[in-house]
Amino acid sequence: MEQALGLSGLLTIDHSIKLLGHLVLVGLVFFFVRLYQVRIMFRRVRKEHGIPIMPHSFLFGHLWTTAKIAIKHKIPRDGNGHWMFHFIKLEYPEIAAPGVLYMDVWPIGYPMIAVYHPEIMAQFTQEHSLPKWWAQGQREFKHFTGGEDLVHLEGQEWKAARAMFNPGFSAKNLLSLIPNFMEEALVFRERLREAAVSGAVVKLENYTTDVTVDVVARAVLGTRLQTQTMSSKLMKAMQAQLSSIHLSLDLSKSLNPTRPIKNWFYNRTIRAELMSLIQQTVLNYEQLEGPKTVLALALRSYVEEKRHQGASSSGASPIPPEFLERVIKHIKIFMFAGHDTTATTLAYAYHLLSLNSKQAGKMRAEHDEVLGPDPAAAASRIAIDPTLLNSLPYTLAAIKETLRLFPPVGGTIRQSPPGHHLTHPHTRQRYPTHGFMLHSSVTTTARAPEFWPSPDAFMPERFLARDASDPLYPVRNVWRPFEMGPRACIGQELVTLELRLILALTVREFVVEEAYEEGAPVWFGTRAYQVETAEQAATAHVKGGMPVRVRVQG
Ligand code: HEM
Ligand SMILES: *[C@@H]1O[C@H](CO)[C@@H](O)[C@H](O)[C@H]1NC(C)=O
Ligand SMILES: *[C@@H]1O[C@H](CO)[C@@H](O)[C@H](O)[C@H]1NC(C)=O
């Protein structure tokens, strides 16, 4: 009996090993077939189209080539990946010069094309807006929204959603929300003041993240989340869920068996928290007076459209469930897109102002002139007349310059249909694109000397130049931290308005100086370089969360 059991046990083990062996074999076959296909695709670009590519190995593609560049240029391990294209361009200037560069880092990343030429970028974002690269919605944001959000939807569904949300993000509507944003901005100012009084080293990115979360919650939901003063269950769950996103091959994340379970729980928490906030708007939106949140305006346009379509307007069912299901995913993406990008931009703005006292002086002078000489009176002046924020051209230029030097998003990634190609505007060379991920390397062009005089210098004056006779005047289509064309950022007015408000309330009172430890690594001339962390892979962050000391100015 015992013997029989033992024997059958052995048999099954033997079977399992065989099965496993077969699976591994099948996996390997698939791997090598795909490897062959990808490598051939690149070889064809060179052979059949005469387009030069970087030194390419059949086994490693460009993995070796890019690894060597990383070593040679001392790219820190945590340095953000979007800067890689900048160094590739330095290392292979003649290949990069036309502005279209093929890069093969499969299986770590997708076969891709990095575009360095603003007019060629325009071909796939502005003249024709190609669909987003499939994996961004289907893989990376799979558990967050399943790709059913404003960043990732396509075609008619995207169009309808964009039209529904545009009114809420309009400049006029956002100005009407300034008194609400002000309350959050004043909490932030108080936190800076506390930091100045204590003299302690604080992580600026924490403070800026909290305030931008609180502002975007006011704009979208009309709620005070108060993440600046207490911890938020909603944001905790949201950040935990976002931390499982990975852009390139990350086996520890993609093979993690607990991932679906965790995501199920995050989904439940986020849904419950958001539902209760959304219900408020749904129940009251018709009575709501005064400033309108993004959600209230979206609901209004949804209901109007339904009425238009002849649906019963009896009001029997005030909460359309299909609206709720859809809107939750959009709100998740707004809360995500709306906080960390804006937060790092604000942190970099203080950083650049502390390093450039002349420019900081100009900004303070502008605030004195427009908002009155007493900084303590600025808040009430703006509250009375929010349009004053539209009269701060130097402050706005400094924000644009900050976004140029430290773009939180490295550019868009798009998908190209069969037969599609890009064309060089001068040489008319055609570049086949099908099968490759198309990427606009906004980061690289933003620091390119052929487009920007003194590309590494902080010079807000560039954005005040009036016309092309001024050597500082930006070349067309080069400044694109929000990307361009129909899929450009819907939140850009919110970003620059919010940052103008916060800077107007703080830069005359405080100087925020970096406080990295002795010997902290320097990259791109700063310790506050852009990093890519495993927890926040989707956007660039600041090294170490930007440790700073806050000083009272004067
Ligand atoms: C400094 C801050 C920000 C930067 C640098 C930024 C950048 C961008 C970029 C580059 C895109 C295009 C993405 C792509 O093509 O894949 C984009 C799209 C988008 N952004 Fe932002 N963004 C910022 C803030 C915001 C805010 C505050 C919100 C909303 C609350 C927001 C919501 C969106 C949405 C919904 C889209 C997709 C638009 C569409 O496809 O119709 N972003 N953003
Ligand atoms: C979480 O929610 C998103 C969006 O509704 C969905 O696409 C995803 O499949 C959900 N994930 C899990 C594990 O429930
Ligand atoms: C900043 O936030 C992180 C993550 O939320 C937290 O672990 C850290 O303690 C915070 N640091 C400071 C100085 O507040």
XYZ file of C-alpha atoms and ligand atoms in Angstrom:
625
model
C 0.000 0.000 0.000
C 2.621 2.417 1.123
C 4.829 1.349 -1.675
C 2.051 1.888 -4.212
C 1.397 5.374 -2.937
C 5.042 6.192 -3.082
C 5.233 4.908 -6.585
C 2.256 6.887 -7.854
C 3.681 9.963 -6.132
C 6.926 9.479 -7.976
C 5.058 8.983 -11.197
C 3.211 12.279 -10.865
C 6.394 14.102 -9.960
C 8.019 12.575 -12.986
C 5.055 13.666 -15.090
C 5.112 17.176 -13.709
C 8.786 17.567 -14.460
C 8.182 16.411 -18.005
C 5.270 18.801 -18.398
C 7.325 21.643 -16.986
C 10.114 20.724 -19.350
C 7.745 20.914 -22.288
C 6.394 24.255 -21.156
C 9.885 25.685 -20.818
C 10.713 24.364 -24.257
C 7.603 25.902 -25.804
C 8.381 29.162 -23.990
C 11.918 29.163 -25.339
C 10.716 28.505 -28.871
C 8.285 31.418 -28.654
C 11.004 33.602 -27.203
C 13.470 32.887 -29.990
C 10.892 33.216 -32.744
C 9.917 36.633 -31.395
C 13.575 37.564 -30.907
C 14.254 36.703 -34.519
C 11.251 38.679 -35.753
C 12.208 41.776 -33.804
C 15.875 41.732 -34.754
C 14.989 41.204 -38.431
C 12.607 44.143 -38.297
C 15.524 46.401 -37.362
C 17.889 44.864 -39.897
C 15.304 45.540 -42.590
C 15.185 49.214 -41.705
C 18.893 49.367 -42.460
C 18.988 47.029 -45.443
C 15.809 47.856 -47.310
C 15.420 51.516 -46.458
C 19.066 52.505 -46.110
C 18.419 54.075 -42.732
C 21.432 53.953 -40.400
C 20.823 52.383 -36.980
C 23.073 52.079 -33.934
C 25.456 49.067 -33.704
C 23.035 46.160 -33.530
C 23.672 42.630 -32.245
C 21.475 39.734 -33.245
C 21.339 38.383 -29.734
C 21.250 41.636 -27.754
C 19.774 44.159 -30.148
C 20.749 47.554 -28.737
C 20.908 46.379 -25.136
C 24.693 46.390 -25.186
C 24.896 49.667 -27.030
C 22.620 51.440 -24.561
C 24.289 49.806 -21.545
C 27.652 51.115 -22.760
C 26.205 54.609 -23.119
C 24.853 54.438 -19.573
C 28.275 53.482 -18.244
C 30.209 55.982 -20.327
C 27.959 58.901 -19.380
C 27.736 57.803 -15.738
C 23.955 57.671 -15.779
C 22.935 56.933 -12.182
C 21.006 53.717 -11.641
C 17.946 55.630 -10.516
C 18.288 58.308 -13.229
C 15.016 58.664 -15.097
C 14.908 56.612 -18.282
C 13.609 59.440 -20.470
C 17.067 61.014 -20.356
C 18.546 57.961 -22.092
C 17.527 59.414 -25.448
C 19.486 62.576 -24.719
C 22.659 60.530 -24.246
C 22.000 58.336 -27.265
C 21.846 61.527 -29.300
C 25.175 62.698 -27.835
C 26.793 59.338 -28.525
C 25.446 58.824 -32.054
C 24.929 62.371 -33.328
C 25.013 61.427 -37.011
C 22.370 58.716 -36.565
C 20.167 60.942 -34.416
C 20.621 64.091 -36.508
C 17.682 63.582 -38.924
C 15.448 63.172 -35.876
C 14.280 59.552 -36.177
C 16.166 56.899 -34.222
C 15.373 53.180 -34.129
C 16.065 51.466 -30.809
C 15.890 47.745 -30.117
C 15.930 46.887 -26.425
C 13.610 43.900 -26.726
C 12.836 41.952 -24.489
C 13.347 44.669 -21.842
C 11.235 47.160 -23.777
C 9.179 47.321 -26.976
C 10.854 47.828 -30.361
C 10.706 51.591 -30.734
C 11.453 54.780 -32.594
C 12.543 57.879 -30.702
C 11.704 61.078 -32.565
C 13.916 64.120 -31.987
C 12.539 66.496 -34.576
C 9.600 68.746 -33.596
C 8.048 68.766 -37.076
C 8.247 64.975 -37.285
C 6.648 64.751 -33.819
C 3.852 66.912 -35.210
C 3.233 64.327 -37.945
C 1.944 61.736 -35.487
C 0.427 63.965 -32.794
C -0.919 67.063 -34.520
C -1.383 66.494 -38.254
C -2.563 62.937 -37.601
C -3.041 61.949 -34.015
C -2.143 58.277 -33.940
C -3.643 56.068 -31.209
C -1.789 55.667 -27.925
C 0.606 52.721 -27.705
C -1.656 49.813 -26.783
C 0.364 48.559 -23.822
C 0.027 51.794 -21.885
C -3.698 51.339 -21.413
C -3.926 47.556 -21.708
C -0.914 46.577 -19.612
C 0.430 49.406 -17.533
C -2.880 50.862 -16.411
C -4.712 47.540 -16.642
C -5.528 47.365 -12.967
C -5.943 51.071 -12.434
C -8.580 51.813 -15.068
C -8.382 48.994 -17.592
C -7.477 51.676 -20.119
C -11.027 53.078 -19.960
C -9.984 56.574 -18.988
C -9.469 59.872 -20.770
C -5.737 59.277 -21.249
C -6.196 55.904 -22.925
C -9.589 55.770 -24.647
C -9.648 56.093 -28.431
C -11.999 57.117 -31.195
C -15.592 58.062 -30.512
C -15.437 57.043 -26.859
C -12.486 59.338 -26.249
C -14.094 62.170 -28.182
C -17.311 62.009 -26.172
C -15.423 61.841 -22.885
C -13.127 64.744 -23.794
C -16.110 66.873 -24.769
C -17.784 66.023 -21.486
C -14.781 67.096 -19.409
C -13.521 70.093 -21.395
C -15.887 72.645 -19.780
C -14.699 71.756 -16.277
C -11.034 72.261 -17.200
C -11.606 75.523 -19.076
C -9.717 78.618 -17.953
C -12.929 80.423 -17.127
C -14.297 77.657 -14.953
C -10.987 77.184 -13.143
C -10.774 80.889 -12.331
C -14.148 80.591 -10.627
C -12.668 77.871 -8.405
C -9.740 80.029 -7.245
C -11.260 80.795 -3.809
C -11.384 77.018 -3.190
C -7.835 76.474 -4.413
C -6.751 79.383 -2.234
C -7.800 77.576 0.947
C -5.526 74.694 0.017
C -2.672 76.967 -1.051
C -2.806 78.756 2.299
C -2.439 75.457 4.161
C 0.646 74.817 2.031
C 2.038 78.262 2.890
C 1.471 77.512 6.564
C 3.441 74.280 6.217
C 6.336 76.164 4.618
C 6.201 78.651 7.470
C 6.330 75.864 10.052
C 9.304 74.384 8.246
C 11.010 77.787 8.258
C 10.402 78.223 11.982
C 11.655 74.747 12.858
C 14.654 75.010 10.547
C 14.341 71.265 9.940
C 15.152 69.545 6.676
C 11.852 68.560 5.037
C 11.009 66.692 1.854
C 9.594 69.329 -0.403
C 8.024 66.799 -2.763
C 5.831 65.557 0.094
C 4.462 69.023 0.699
C 3.951 69.798 -2.962
C 2.283 66.422 -3.560
C -0.156 66.975 -0.724
C -1.167 70.434 -1.894
C -1.626 69.368 -5.510
C -3.766 66.415 -4.421
C -5.914 68.733 -2.334
C -6.262 71.192 -5.218
C -7.132 68.588 -7.829
C -9.733 67.114 -5.442
C -11.304 70.571 -5.152
C -11.288 70.983 -8.922
C -12.638 67.564 -9.786
C -14.829 66.529 -6.859
C -15.318 69.714 -4.884
C -14.157 67.929 -1.740
C -11.558 68.841 0.859
C -9.399 65.727 1.060
C -7.068 67.430 3.556
C -4.088 65.292 2.692
C -1.932 68.205 3.828
C -3.040 67.731 7.395
C -4.062 64.090 7.679
C -3.613 60.836 5.850
C -6.177 59.957 3.194
C -7.476 56.442 2.752
C -8.331 57.204 -0.873
C -4.852 58.458 -1.779
C -3.121 55.683 0.156
C -4.987 53.042 -1.842
C -4.483 54.961 -5.067
C -0.727 55.303 -4.544
C -0.416 51.650 -3.567
C -2.215 50.628 -6.728
C -0.108 52.926 -8.892
C 3.042 51.453 -7.399
C 2.465 48.180 -9.236
C 2.697 49.891 -12.622
C 5.817 49.031 -14.585
C 6.831 50.379 -17.955
C 9.403 47.859 -19.041
C 9.998 44.258 -18.115
C 9.886 43.911 -14.332
C 9.530 40.258 -13.382
C 9.120 40.947 -9.681
C 6.019 42.965 -10.490
C 4.556 41.121 -13.463
C 4.939 37.641 -11.931
C 3.866 38.647 -8.445
C 0.968 36.286 -7.630
C -0.514 38.593 -4.985
C -0.946 41.403 -7.466
C -4.504 40.630 -8.651
C -5.689 40.111 -5.076
C -4.146 43.343 -3.886
C -5.593 45.180 -6.854
C -9.004 43.809 -6.097
C -8.805 45.268 -2.609
C -7.463 48.608 -3.821
C -10.253 48.771 -6.364
C -12.803 48.178 -3.630
C -11.410 50.819 -1.307
C -11.021 53.424 -4.020
C -14.489 52.735 -5.353
C -16.123 53.006 -1.956
C -14.309 56.246 -1.138
C -15.019 57.838 -4.501
C -18.642 56.701 -4.627
C -19.519 58.493 -1.449
C -17.872 61.680 -2.754
C -19.514 61.381 -6.154
C -22.974 60.776 -4.695
C -22.881 64.236 -3.148
C -22.487 65.814 -6.550
C -24.974 63.516 -8.215
C -27.657 64.312 -5.682
C -27.049 68.034 -5.666
C -25.761 69.003 -9.036
C -28.901 70.747 -10.198
C -29.046 72.853 -7.075
C -25.335 73.669 -7.074
C -24.780 77.372 -7.292
C -21.571 79.201 -8.062
C -18.357 77.467 -9.038
C -18.713 74.157 -10.796
C -16.451 71.199 -10.330
C -15.241 69.097 -13.230
C -17.570 66.332 -12.073
C -20.656 68.544 -11.794
C -20.128 69.923 -15.302
C -19.513 66.464 -16.720
C -22.695 65.195 -15.117
C -24.640 68.114 -16.504
C -23.444 67.520 -20.050
C -24.169 63.812 -19.656
C -27.730 64.418 -18.510
C -28.316 67.000 -21.236
C -27.124 64.596 -23.871
C -29.435 61.883 -22.542
C -32.362 64.293 -22.662
C -31.355 65.151 -26.172
C -31.486 61.505 -27.103
C -35.059 61.425 -25.869
C -34.453 59.438 -22.718
C -37.119 60.018 -20.129
C -36.503 63.242 -18.249
C -38.968 62.386 -15.534
C -36.069 62.426 -13.086
C -37.194 59.088 -11.686
C -33.626 57.867 -11.570
C -31.359 60.730 -10.559
C -28.194 58.597 -10.440
C -27.416 57.026 -13.795
C -25.378 53.942 -12.825
C -23.552 53.725 -16.145
C -22.396 57.292 -15.639
C -20.970 56.379 -12.231
C -19.139 53.346 -13.567
C -17.498 55.336 -16.308
C -16.745 58.422 -14.305
C -14.892 56.571 -11.548
C -12.190 55.555 -13.994
C -11.846 59.105 -15.294
C -11.626 60.489 -11.781
C -8.938 57.978 -10.904
C -6.845 59.107 -13.839
C -7.409 62.800 -13.004
C -6.325 62.228 -9.425
C -3.249 60.431 -10.707
C -2.346 62.735 -13.605
C -3.259 65.758 -11.557
C -0.975 65.349 -8.618
C 2.518 64.010 -8.979
C 3.423 65.788 -12.222
C 2.279 69.127 -10.852
C 3.956 68.412 -7.522
C 7.410 67.791 -8.976
C 7.061 70.856 -11.200
C 6.357 73.038 -8.168
C 9.313 71.536 -6.296
C 11.606 72.229 -9.270
C 10.296 75.776 -9.544
C 11.457 76.551 -5.983
C 14.707 74.764 -6.661
C 15.443 76.787 -9.796
C 14.443 80.060 -8.123
C 16.808 79.389 -5.219
C 19.664 78.811 -7.667
C 18.835 81.818 -9.860
C 18.500 84.848 -7.624
C 18.230 87.321 -10.492
C 15.209 85.546 -11.936
C 13.721 85.094 -8.454
C 14.111 88.852 -7.958
C 12.252 89.531 -11.179
C 9.408 87.278 -10.117
C 9.153 88.993 -6.732
C 9.151 92.394 -8.435
C 6.286 91.261 -10.630
C 4.318 90.158 -7.577
C 4.998 93.510 -5.853
C 3.762 95.320 -8.898
C 0.646 93.297 -9.631
C -0.396 92.160 -6.169
C 0.780 95.137 -4.109
C 3.947 95.506 -2.041
C 2.592 93.733 1.042
C 2.916 89.940 0.598
C 0.446 89.368 3.426
C -2.250 91.115 1.380
C -1.753 89.010 -1.756
C -4.252 86.320 -0.792
C -7.145 88.690 -0.276
C -6.300 90.614 -3.453
C -6.372 87.439 -5.519
C -9.548 86.244 -3.809
C -11.278 89.477 -4.782
C -9.948 89.398 -8.340
C -8.660 85.996 -9.481
C -7.950 87.412 -12.964
C -4.859 89.065 -11.420
C -3.266 85.651 -11.906
C -3.525 86.247 -15.641
C -1.319 89.334 -15.253
C 1.795 87.491 -14.070
C 3.646 86.869 -17.357
C 7.062 86.450 -15.755
C 5.757 83.907 -13.244
C 4.061 81.993 -16.040
C 7.249 82.088 -18.117
C 9.218 80.715 -15.156
C 6.743 77.838 -14.837
C 7.135 77.065 -18.543
C 10.901 77.192 -18.214
C 10.744 74.820 -15.236
C 8.686 72.394 -17.319
C 11.248 72.658 -20.124
C 14.198 71.800 -17.880
C 12.475 69.110 -15.800
C 9.562 67.662 -17.755
C 7.636 65.158 -15.612
C 6.498 63.260 -18.726
C 9.129 62.303 -21.308
C 6.761 62.491 -24.290
C 3.916 60.520 -25.772
C 3.984 56.925 -27.046
C 1.893 56.011 -30.068
C 0.913 53.094 -32.228
C 1.196 53.168 -35.991
C -1.015 51.403 -38.533
C 0.326 49.095 -41.291
C 2.024 51.008 -44.082
C 2.460 54.132 -41.981
C 5.661 56.115 -42.252
C 7.137 59.407 -41.127
C 8.709 61.794 -43.612
C 11.630 64.086 -42.979
C 10.461 67.641 -43.796
C 13.681 68.534 -45.711
C 15.274 65.353 -47.038
C 11.851 63.715 -47.675
C 13.369 60.452 -46.428
C 10.576 58.050 -45.450
C 10.794 56.127 -42.183
C 8.679 52.963 -41.790
C 6.964 52.891 -38.393
C 4.592 49.950 -38.294
C 5.362 47.537 -35.458
C 7.435 50.097 -33.583
C 6.374 52.135 -30.587
C 6.590 55.776 -31.669
C 7.957 58.100 -29.002
C 8.323 61.880 -29.061
C 11.431 62.539 -26.990
C 10.275 65.834 -25.551
C 12.978 65.664 -22.890
C 15.751 65.519 -25.475
C 14.490 68.352 -27.671
C 13.913 70.502 -24.589
C 17.684 70.472 -23.917
C 18.913 70.508 -27.504
C 21.324 73.346 -28.351
C 20.018 73.469 -31.938
C 16.661 74.630 -30.580
C 17.514 76.532 -27.398
C 20.399 78.971 -26.792
C 22.137 77.985 -23.501
C 19.831 74.975 -23.162
C 20.779 74.190 -19.560
C 20.252 77.734 -18.265
C 17.085 78.829 -16.462
C 15.885 81.718 -18.631
C 12.156 82.462 -18.351
C 12.818 85.310 -20.815
C 12.603 82.767 -23.630
C 8.868 82.634 -23.146
C 8.528 86.407 -23.142
C 10.185 86.837 -26.538
C 7.617 88.325 -28.904
C 8.657 87.099 -32.317
C 11.220 85.182 -34.311
C 13.514 88.216 -34.603
C 14.392 87.573 -30.937
C 17.092 84.859 -30.725
C 15.386 83.525 -27.584
C 12.077 83.013 -29.367
C 11.168 79.291 -29.032
C 11.159 77.292 -32.263
C 7.707 76.103 -33.300
C 6.464 72.824 -31.751
C 9.540 72.306 -29.550
C 8.116 73.215 -26.143
C 5.693 70.389 -25.484
C 5.760 69.194 -21.849
C 1.963 68.812 -22.124
C 2.291 67.308 -25.613
C 0.395 68.827 -28.515
C -2.533 68.076 -30.793
C -5.946 66.722 -29.794
C -4.473 64.434 -27.103
C -2.600 67.239 -25.364
C -3.027 67.501 -21.609
C -6.510 68.575 -20.550
C -5.100 69.784 -17.220
C -2.528 72.283 -18.477
C -4.525 75.376 -17.567
C -5.151 73.937 -14.106
C -1.415 73.314 -13.678
C -0.216 76.762 -14.639
C -3.043 78.511 -12.770
C -2.454 76.531 -9.603
C 1.291 77.089 -9.751
C 0.889 80.822 -10.403
C -1.370 80.996 -7.349
C 0.987 79.093 -5.064
C 4.102 80.940 -6.241
C 2.346 84.302 -5.884
C 1.529 83.440 -2.280
C 4.968 82.168 -1.303
C 8.037 83.324 -3.249
C 8.180 86.740 -1.632
C 8.117 85.207 1.837
C 10.307 82.156 1.517
C 13.478 80.861 -0.013
C 13.540 77.100 -0.377
C 17.072 75.711 -0.538
C 18.163 72.181 -1.250
C 19.627 70.273 1.704
C 21.083 67.095 0.260
C 23.650 65.250 2.277
C 27.343 65.891 1.686
C 28.506 63.705 -1.177
C 25.041 63.071 -2.596
C 25.386 62.168 -6.279
C 25.160 64.916 -8.887
C 23.673 64.462 -12.359
C 22.911 67.107 -14.953
C 24.625 69.560 -12.659
C 22.271 68.975 -9.747
C 21.666 66.683 -6.818
C 17.952 67.151 -7.396
C 18.021 65.117 -10.579
C 15.017 63.335 -12.065
C 14.683 59.772 -10.851
C 12.627 56.778 -11.827
C 11.482 54.783 -8.842
C 9.903 51.340 -8.805
C 6.930 52.769 -6.893
C 6.315 55.657 -9.275
C 7.375 54.376 -12.655
C 4.888 56.314 -14.765
C 6.323 59.801 -14.177
C 9.658 61.368 -13.251
C 10.256 62.285 -9.636
C 12.870 64.257 -7.708
C 15.861 62.500 -6.194
C 15.206 61.838 -2.521
C 11.895 63.757 -2.639
C 14.008 66.953 -2.639
C 15.213 67.547 0.921
C 15.154 71.309 1.586
C 15.466 73.965 4.244
C 12.978 76.790 4.138
C 14.188 80.282 5.022
C 12.149 83.411 5.502
C 13.157 85.703 2.668
C 14.654 89.097 3.318
C 2.835 69.514 -14.752
C 1.746 68.796 -14.818
C 1.319 67.968 -16.010
C 2.048 67.530 -17.071
C 3.519 67.781 -17.370
C 1.148 66.774 -17.910
C 1.519 66.191 -19.113
C 0.656 65.528 -19.950
C 1.035 64.927 -21.216
C 2.430 64.951 -21.807
C -0.070 64.368 -21.751
C -0.151 63.569 -23.040
C 0.000 62.123 -22.669
C 0.146 61.168 -23.811
O 0.145 61.547 -24.976
O 0.275 59.952 -23.535
C -1.154 64.591 -20.814
C -2.441 64.161 -21.007
C -3.424 64.262 -20.060
N -3.343 64.912 -18.835
Fe -1.759 65.903 -18.134
N -0.080 66.762 -17.332
C -0.039 67.477 -16.174
C -1.089 67.717 -15.306
C -2.360 67.247 -15.463
C -3.482 67.559 -14.601
C -3.447 68.533 -13.449
C -4.544 66.837 -15.066
C -5.964 66.740 -14.578
C -6.405 66.955 -13.431
C -4.089 66.103 -16.222
C -4.884 65.255 -16.956
C -4.533 64.749 -18.183
C -5.434 63.977 -19.017
C -6.845 63.567 -18.667
C -4.754 63.682 -20.203
C -5.282 62.922 -21.414
C -5.959 63.905 -22.336
C -6.568 63.274 -23.565
O -5.987 62.339 -24.113
O -7.628 63.760 -23.982
N -2.768 66.378 -16.436
N -0.677 65.300 -19.733
C -9.712 47.147 -10.964
O -10.539 48.111 -11.614
C -10.187 48.370 -12.959
C -11.035 49.528 -13.440
O -12.367 49.366 -13.174
C -10.347 47.111 -13.786
O -10.007 47.339 -15.135
C -9.462 46.022 -13.197
O -9.638 44.821 -13.901
C -9.771 45.826 -11.725
N -8.816 44.870 -11.196
C -9.157 43.897 -10.339
C -8.103 42.930 -9.951
O -10.269 43.815 -9.872
C 7.273 61.820 2.775
O 6.354 60.883 2.310
C 6.808 59.546 2.382
C 5.821 58.676 1.687
O 4.524 59.117 1.864
C 6.989 59.186 3.862
O 7.445 57.864 3.962
C 7.985 60.132 4.456
O 8.100 59.899 5.839
C 7.599 61.573 4.246
N 8.706 62.385 4.659
C 8.575 63.520 5.338
C 9.814 64.233 5.693
O 7.504 63.979 5.653
